[in-house]
Amino acid sequence: MLRALLLLSLSLVAAAQDNAAWKRPFPPHKIAGNIYYVGTEDLACYLLSTPQGHILINTGLADSTPLIHGSISKLGFKLQDIKIILNMQAHFDHVAAMQEIQNLSGAKVYATGADAPSLEDGGKSDPAFGPKPQFAPVKVDRRLKDGDTVALGGTELKVILTPGHSRGSVSYSTTIVDNGRKLNVLFVNMNTVVMPLVGNAKYPRIAEDFTRSFEKQRQLSPDIWVAAHASQYDMARKLKAGSFIDPEGYKKAIERHERMFYETLEKERSQKLRSE
Ligand SMILES: [Zn+2]
C-alpha cells in the first residue's frame, strides 16, 4: 500500500515536471538552414523562414502565444509574416494557441484530412481526449493528403501521413542547404500510444495505422530529425553539442517507439483474451 502510494506520488511528480517544461521558456535558436526553434522548453515549435514569409509548425498551449511571439521576435522575424501554420498532431499541447496565432498573423492553417475535424471542433471529436472541448477551434484552410507538398518562398515540405498517436498525425520532410551542405530534415511525429489499441470503437483501425506508420518511418533516413516534443530528440543536448545531425539516433528512436507500441499491443491482446 505504502509502496503503491509512493509510486503514485512519484509519477505525479514526474507528470508535474513534464507540464512545467511545457510552459518554461527556452532560448530560440537556429537548427540548420532556414529552420529555427521557437517553442517552449519541451513543446517544440518550428519557424521556417523564407523570402515570402514563414511557415510555423506547432503552436503549444493556450498561453504559449507570448512565448512563441517573443522567440520569433528575438530571432529578428515577425509573427505577422507567418503565412502557413501546420501541426504534427491535433492535441491541445501543440495546437491550443493556434487560433490566436492564426488571428494575429492572418496565416492559413493546413492540416491533414484526418486531424482537421478535431481542429475545427476544438478537440471534441478527438478519440483520445474528447468529447470535452480541448482548445479554441481553428478553421482549416487546406486539407493535406499523403505525398502533398507545402511550398512557400523556395521551401518545400513533403507531407508524410504517420497516423496512430492521433488519427491524422503527420511528419514532414524537406531538404535544406546549411553551410553549403545539402541536408535532409525530418519533422517526425513520434508515435506514442495514448488510447486503447484493441477494441477502440472511436478509432477502429488504430493498430493498423501504427503498424503502417512505423513501416514508413523505418524507410526514411534523415540527416536531421526533430519532433513535437523537444525531449523526444534530445534537443538541449544537441544544441549544446552544436549539431543536430543524428541519423543513427533517428533509427534508434523509431525502433524504440515501435517496440513500445508492440509491447502495449501484446499486453492489451492478452488482457482481452483473459477477460473473454
Ligand atoms: Zn499528442
JSON list of C-alpha atoms in Angstrom, two decimals, residues 73-195:
[
{"chain": "A", "resi": 73, "resn": "SER", "atom": "CA", "xyz": [10.96, 38.47, -32.45]},
{"chain": "A", "resi": 74, "resn": "LYS", "atom": "CA", "xyz": [14.27, 37.64, -30.72]},
{"chain": "A", "resi": 75, "resn": "LEU", "atom": "CA", "xyz": [15.39, 35.89, -33.89]},
{"chain": "A", "resi": 76, "resn": "GLY", "atom": "CA", "xyz": [14.60, 39.04, -35.86]},
{"chain": "A", "resi": 77, "resn": "PHE", "atom": "CA", "xyz": [11.45, 37.74, -37.54]},
{"chain": "A", "resi": 78, "resn": "LYS", "atom": "CA", "xyz": [7.86, 38.95, -37.38]},
{"chain": "A", "resi": 79, "resn": "LEU", "atom": "CA", "xyz": [4.88, 36.88, -36.28]},
{"chain": "A", "resi": 80, "resn": "GLN", "atom": "CA", "xyz": [2.81, 38.85, -38.81]},
{"chain": "A", "resi": 81, "resn": "ASP", "atom": "CA", "xyz": [4.94, 37.34, -41.60]},
{"chain": "A", "resi": 82, "resn": "ILE", "atom": "CA", "xyz": [3.75, 33.79, -40.87]},
{"chain": "A", "resi": 83, "resn": "LYS", "atom": "CA", "xyz": [1.81, 32.65, -43.95]},
{"chain": "A", "resi": 84, "resn": "ILE", "atom": "CA", "xyz": [1.18, 28.98, -43.19]},
{"chain": "A", "resi": 85, "resn": "ILE", "atom": "CA", "xyz": [0.56, 27.19, -39.88]},
{"chain": "A", "resi": 86, "resn": "LEU", "atom": "CA", "xyz": [0.97, 23.41, -39.68]},
{"chain": "A", "resi": 87, "resn": "ASN", "atom": "CA", "xyz": [0.86, 20.91, -36.84]},
{"chain": "A", "resi": 88, "resn": "MET", "atom": "CA", "xyz": [2.08, 17.36, -36.31]},
{"chain": "A", "resi": 89, "resn": "GLN", "atom": "CA", "xyz": [-0.79, 16.06, -34.14]},
{"chain": "A", "resi": 90, "resn": "ALA", "atom": "CA", "xyz": [-4.05, 17.86, -33.27]},
{"chain": "A", "resi": 91, "resn": "HIS", "atom": "CA", "xyz": [-3.64, 17.59, -29.49]},
{"chain": "A", "resi": 92, "resn": "PHE", "atom": "CA", "xyz": [-4.07, 20.52, -27.11]},
{"chain": "A", "resi": 93, "resn": "ASP", "atom": "CA", "xyz": [-0.38, 20.68, -26.15]},
{"chain": "A", "resi": 94, "resn": "HIS", "atom": "CA", "xyz": [0.54, 21.50, -29.77]},
{"chain": "A", "resi": 95, "resn": "VAL", "atom": "CA", "xyz": [-2.48, 23.36, -31.14]},
{"chain": "A", "resi": 96, "resn": "ALA", "atom": "CA", "xyz": [-4.21, 25.24, -28.29]},
{"chain": "A", "resi": 97, "resn": "ALA", "atom": "CA", "xyz": [-2.57, 28.58, -29.26]},
{"chain": "A", "resi": 98, "resn": "MET", "atom": "CA", "xyz": [-3.19, 28.05, -32.96]},
{"chain": "A", "resi": 99, "resn": "GLN", "atom": "CA", "xyz": [-6.42, 30.01, -33.25]},
{"chain": "A", "resi": 100, "resn": "GLU", "atom": "CA", "xyz": [-4.82, 33.03, -31.54]},
{"chain": "A", "resi": 101, "resn": "ILE", "atom": "CA", "xyz": [-1.67, 32.92, -33.68]},
{"chain": "A", "resi": 102, "resn": "GLN", "atom": "CA", "xyz": [-3.80, 32.44, -36.79]},
{"chain": "A", "resi": 103, "resn": "ASN", "atom": "CA", "xyz": [-5.76, 35.54, -35.77]},
{"chain": "A", "resi": 104, "resn": "LEU", "atom": "CA", "xyz": [-2.68, 37.66, -35.05]},
{"chain": "A", "resi": 105, "resn": "SER", "atom": "CA", "xyz": [-0.83, 36.67, -38.23]},
{"chain": "A", "resi": 106, "resn": "GLY", "atom": "CA", "xyz": [-3.64, 36.12, -40.72]},
{"chain": "A", "resi": 107, "resn": "ALA", "atom": "CA", "xyz": [-1.86, 32.90, -41.77]},
{"chain": "A", "resi": 108, "resn": "LYS", "atom": "CA", "xyz": [-3.59, 29.98, -43.47]},
{"chain": "A", "resi": 109, "resn": "VAL", "atom": "CA", "xyz": [-3.94, 26.76, -41.48]},
{"chain": "A", "resi": 110, "resn": "TYR", "atom": "CA", "xyz": [-3.18, 23.48, -43.26]},
{"chain": "A", "resi": 111, "resn": "ALA", "atom": "CA", "xyz": [-3.99, 20.18, -41.56]},
{"chain": "A", "resi": 112, "resn": "THR", "atom": "CA", "xyz": [-4.37, 16.53, -42.51]},
{"chain": "A", "resi": 113, "resn": "GLY", "atom": "CA", "xyz": [-7.82, 15.37, -43.57]},
{"chain": "A", "resi": 114, "resn": "ALA", "atom": "CA", "xyz": [-7.99, 13.11, -40.51]},
{"chain": "A", "resi": 115, "resn": "ASP", "atom": "CA", "xyz": [-6.98, 15.76, -37.94]},
{"chain": "A", "resi": 116, "resn": "ALA", "atom": "CA", "xyz": [-8.92, 18.67, -39.49]},
{"chain": "A", "resi": 117, "resn": "PRO", "atom": "CA", "xyz": [-12.32, 17.79, -37.93]},
{"chain": "A", "resi": 118, "resn": "SER", "atom": "CA", "xyz": [-10.76, 17.71, -34.47]},
{"chain": "A", "resi": 119, "resn": "LEU", "atom": "CA", "xyz": [-9.06, 21.09, -35.03]},
{"chain": "A", "resi": 120, "resn": "GLU", "atom": "CA", "xyz": [-12.32, 22.60, -36.24]},
{"chain": "A", "resi": 121, "resn": "ASP", "atom": "CA", "xyz": [-14.39, 21.36, -33.27]},
{"chain": "A", "resi": 122, "resn": "GLY", "atom": "CA", "xyz": [-11.79, 22.25, -30.63]},
{"chain": "A", "resi": 123, "resn": "GLY", "atom": "CA", "xyz": [-10.82, 18.62, -29.98]},
{"chain": "A", "resi": 124, "resn": "LYS", "atom": "CA", "xyz": [-14.34, 17.40, -29.16]},
{"chain": "A", "resi": 125, "resn": "SER", "atom": "CA", "xyz": [-14.14, 14.61, -31.76]},
{"chain": "A", "resi": 126, "resn": "ASP", "atom": "CA", "xyz": [-10.63, 13.54, -30.76]},
{"chain": "A", "resi": 127, "resn": "PRO", "atom": "CA", "xyz": [-10.80, 9.83, -29.86]},
{"chain": "A", "resi": 128, "resn": "ALA", "atom": "CA", "xyz": [-8.25, 10.17, -27.03]},
{"chain": "A", "resi": 129, "resn": "PHE", "atom": "CA", "xyz": [-9.20, 13.42, -25.29]},
{"chain": "A", "resi": 130, "resn": "GLY", "atom": "CA", "xyz": [-12.75, 14.26, -26.42]},
{"chain": "A", "resi": 131, "resn": "PRO", "atom": "CA", "xyz": [-15.67, 14.76, -26.12]},
{"chain": "A", "resi": 132, "resn": "LYS", "atom": "CA", "xyz": [-14.77, 17.61, -23.74]},
{"chain": "A", "resi": 133, "resn": "PRO", "atom": "CA", "xyz": [-13.62, 20.70, -25.71]},
{"chain": "A", "resi": 134, "resn": "GLN", "atom": "CA", "xyz": [-9.81, 20.93, -25.52]},
{"chain": "A", "resi": 135, "resn": "PHE", "atom": "CA", "xyz": [-8.88, 24.21, -27.23]},
{"chain": "A", "resi": 136, "resn": "ALA", "atom": "CA", "xyz": [-10.20, 27.13, -29.29]},
{"chain": "A", "resi": 137, "resn": "PRO", "atom": "CA", "xyz": [-11.48, 25.74, -32.63]},
{"chain": "A", "resi": 138, "resn": "VAL", "atom": "CA", "xyz": [-9.36, 26.55, -35.69]},
{"chain": "A", "resi": 139, "resn": "LYS", "atom": "CA", "xyz": [-10.62, 26.92, -39.24]},
{"chain": "A", "resi": 140, "resn": "VAL", "atom": "CA", "xyz": [-8.66, 24.67, -41.59]},
{"chain": "A", "resi": 141, "resn": "ASP", "atom": "CA", "xyz": [-7.96, 26.31, -44.97]},
{"chain": "A", "resi": 142, "resn": "ARG", "atom": "CA", "xyz": [-6.40, 23.32, -46.71]},
{"chain": "A", "resi": 143, "resn": "ARG", "atom": "CA", "xyz": [-6.67, 19.58, -46.06]},
{"chain": "A", "resi": 144, "resn": "LEU", "atom": "CA", "xyz": [-3.41, 17.73, -46.61]},
{"chain": "A", "resi": 145, "resn": "LYS", "atom": "CA", "xyz": [-3.07, 14.28, -48.16]},
{"chain": "A", "resi": 146, "resn": "ASP", "atom": "CA", "xyz": [-0.17, 11.87, -48.11]},
{"chain": "A", "resi": 147, "resn": "GLY", "atom": "CA", "xyz": [2.51, 12.97, -50.57]},
{"chain": "A", "resi": 148, "resn": "ASP", "atom": "CA", "xyz": [1.25, 16.56, -50.82]},
{"chain": "A", "resi": 149, "resn": "THR", "atom": "CA", "xyz": [3.74, 19.39, -50.95]},
{"chain": "A", "resi": 150, "resn": "VAL", "atom": "CA", "xyz": [3.55, 22.52, -48.83]},
{"chain": "A", "resi": 151, "resn": "ALA", "atom": "CA", "xyz": [5.53, 25.21, -50.62]},
{"chain": "A", "resi": 152, "resn": "LEU", "atom": "CA", "xyz": [6.47, 28.78, -49.72]},
{"chain": "A", "resi": 153, "resn": "GLY", "atom": "CA", "xyz": [9.29, 31.03, -50.91]},
{"chain": "A", "resi": 154, "resn": "GLY", "atom": "CA", "xyz": [11.52, 28.20, -52.15]},
{"chain": "A", "resi": 155, "resn": "THR", "atom": "CA", "xyz": [10.93, 25.93, -49.15]},
{"chain": "A", "resi": 156, "resn": "GLU", "atom": "CA", "xyz": [9.10, 22.68, -49.86]},
{"chain": "A", "resi": 157, "resn": "LEU", "atom": "CA", "xyz": [7.77, 20.28, -47.25]},
{"chain": "A", "resi": 158, "resn": "LYS", "atom": "CA", "xyz": [6.63, 16.82, -48.22]},
{"chain": "A", "resi": 159, "resn": "VAL", "atom": "CA", "xyz": [3.61, 15.57, -46.26]},
{"chain": "A", "resi": 160, "resn": "ILE", "atom": "CA", "xyz": [4.07, 12.06, -44.83]},
{"chain": "A", "resi": 161, "resn": "LEU", "atom": "CA", "xyz": [0.96, 10.79, -43.05]},
{"chain": "A", "resi": 162, "resn": "THR", "atom": "CA", "xyz": [2.00, 8.88, -39.92]},
{"chain": "A", "resi": 163, "resn": "PRO", "atom": "CA", "xyz": [-1.27, 8.27, -38.04]},
{"chain": "A", "resi": 164, "resn": "GLY", "atom": "CA", "xyz": [-1.65, 6.37, -34.76]},
{"chain": "A", "resi": 165, "resn": "HIS", "atom": "CA", "xyz": [-0.81, 8.82, -31.98]},
{"chain": "A", "resi": 166, "resn": "SER", "atom": "CA", "xyz": [-3.72, 10.85, -33.34]},
{"chain": "A", "resi": 167, "resn": "ARG", "atom": "CA", "xyz": [-5.94, 9.94, -36.30]},
{"chain": "A", "resi": 168, "resn": "GLY", "atom": "CA", "xyz": [-4.15, 12.46, -38.50]},
{"chain": "A", "resi": 169, "resn": "SER", "atom": "CA", "xyz": [-0.68, 12.73, -37.02]},
{"chain": "A", "resi": 170, "resn": "VAL", "atom": "CA", "xyz": [1.82, 13.63, -39.68]},
{"chain": "A", "resi": 171, "resn": "SER", "atom": "CA", "xyz": [5.52, 14.07, -40.40]},
{"chain": "A", "resi": 172, "resn": "TYR", "atom": "CA", "xyz": [7.12, 16.49, -42.87]},
{"chain": "A", "resi": 173, "resn": "SER", "atom": "CA", "xyz": [10.40, 16.17, -44.75]},
{"chain": "A", "resi": 174, "resn": "THR", "atom": "CA", "xyz": [12.41, 18.83, -46.50]},
{"chain": "A", "resi": 175, "resn": "THR", "atom": "CA", "xyz": [15.85, 19.43, -47.96]},
{"chain": "A", "resi": 176, "resn": "ILE", "atom": "CA", "xyz": [17.85, 22.42, -46.81]},
{"chain": "A", "resi": 177, "resn": "VAL", "atom": "CA", "xyz": [21.27, 23.83, -47.55]},
{"chain": "A", "resi": 178, "resn": "ASP", "atom": "CA", "xyz": [23.32, 24.53, -44.45]},
{"chain": "A", "resi": 179, "resn": "ASN", "atom": "CA", "xyz": [26.82, 25.99, -44.88]},
{"chain": "A", "resi": 180, "resn": "GLY", "atom": "CA", "xyz": [26.83, 24.75, -48.47]},
{"chain": "A", "resi": 181, "resn": "ARG", "atom": "CA", "xyz": [25.84, 21.24, -47.42]},
{"chain": "A", "resi": 182, "resn": "LYS", "atom": "CA", "xyz": [22.57, 19.65, -48.56]},
{"chain": "A", "resi": 183, "resn": "LEU", "atom": "CA", "xyz": [20.72, 18.06, -45.64]},
{"chain": "A", "resi": 184, "resn": "ASN", "atom": "CA", "xyz": [17.51, 16.10, -45.36]},
{"chain": "A", "resi": 185, "resn": "VAL", "atom": "CA", "xyz": [15.45, 17.27, -42.39]},
{"chain": "A", "resi": 186, "resn": "LEU", "atom": "CA", "xyz": [12.52, 15.33, -40.97]},
{"chain": "A", "resi": 187, "resn": "PHE", "atom": "CA", "xyz": [9.89, 16.75, -38.63]},
{"chain": "A", "resi": 188, "resn": "VAL", "atom": "CA", "xyz": [8.86, 13.37, -37.30]},
{"chain": "A", "resi": 189, "resn": "ASN", "atom": "CA", "xyz": [5.74, 12.63, -35.34]},
{"chain": "A", "resi": 190, "resn": "MET", "atom": "CA", "xyz": [6.91, 10.14, -32.73]},
{"chain": "A", "resi": 191, "resn": "ASN", "atom": "CA", "xyz": [4.09, 7.64, -32.45]},
{"chain": "A", "resi": 192, "resn": "THR", "atom": "CA", "xyz": [3.38, 7.09, -28.78]},
{"chain": "A", "resi": 193, "resn": "VAL", "atom": "CA", "xyz": [0.24, 5.26, -27.63]},
{"chain": "A", "resi": 194, "resn": "VAL", "atom": "CA", "xyz": [-2.31, 7.46, -25.83]},
{"chain": "A", "resi": 195, "resn": "MET", "atom": "CA", "xyz": [-5.51, 5.44, -26.30]}
]
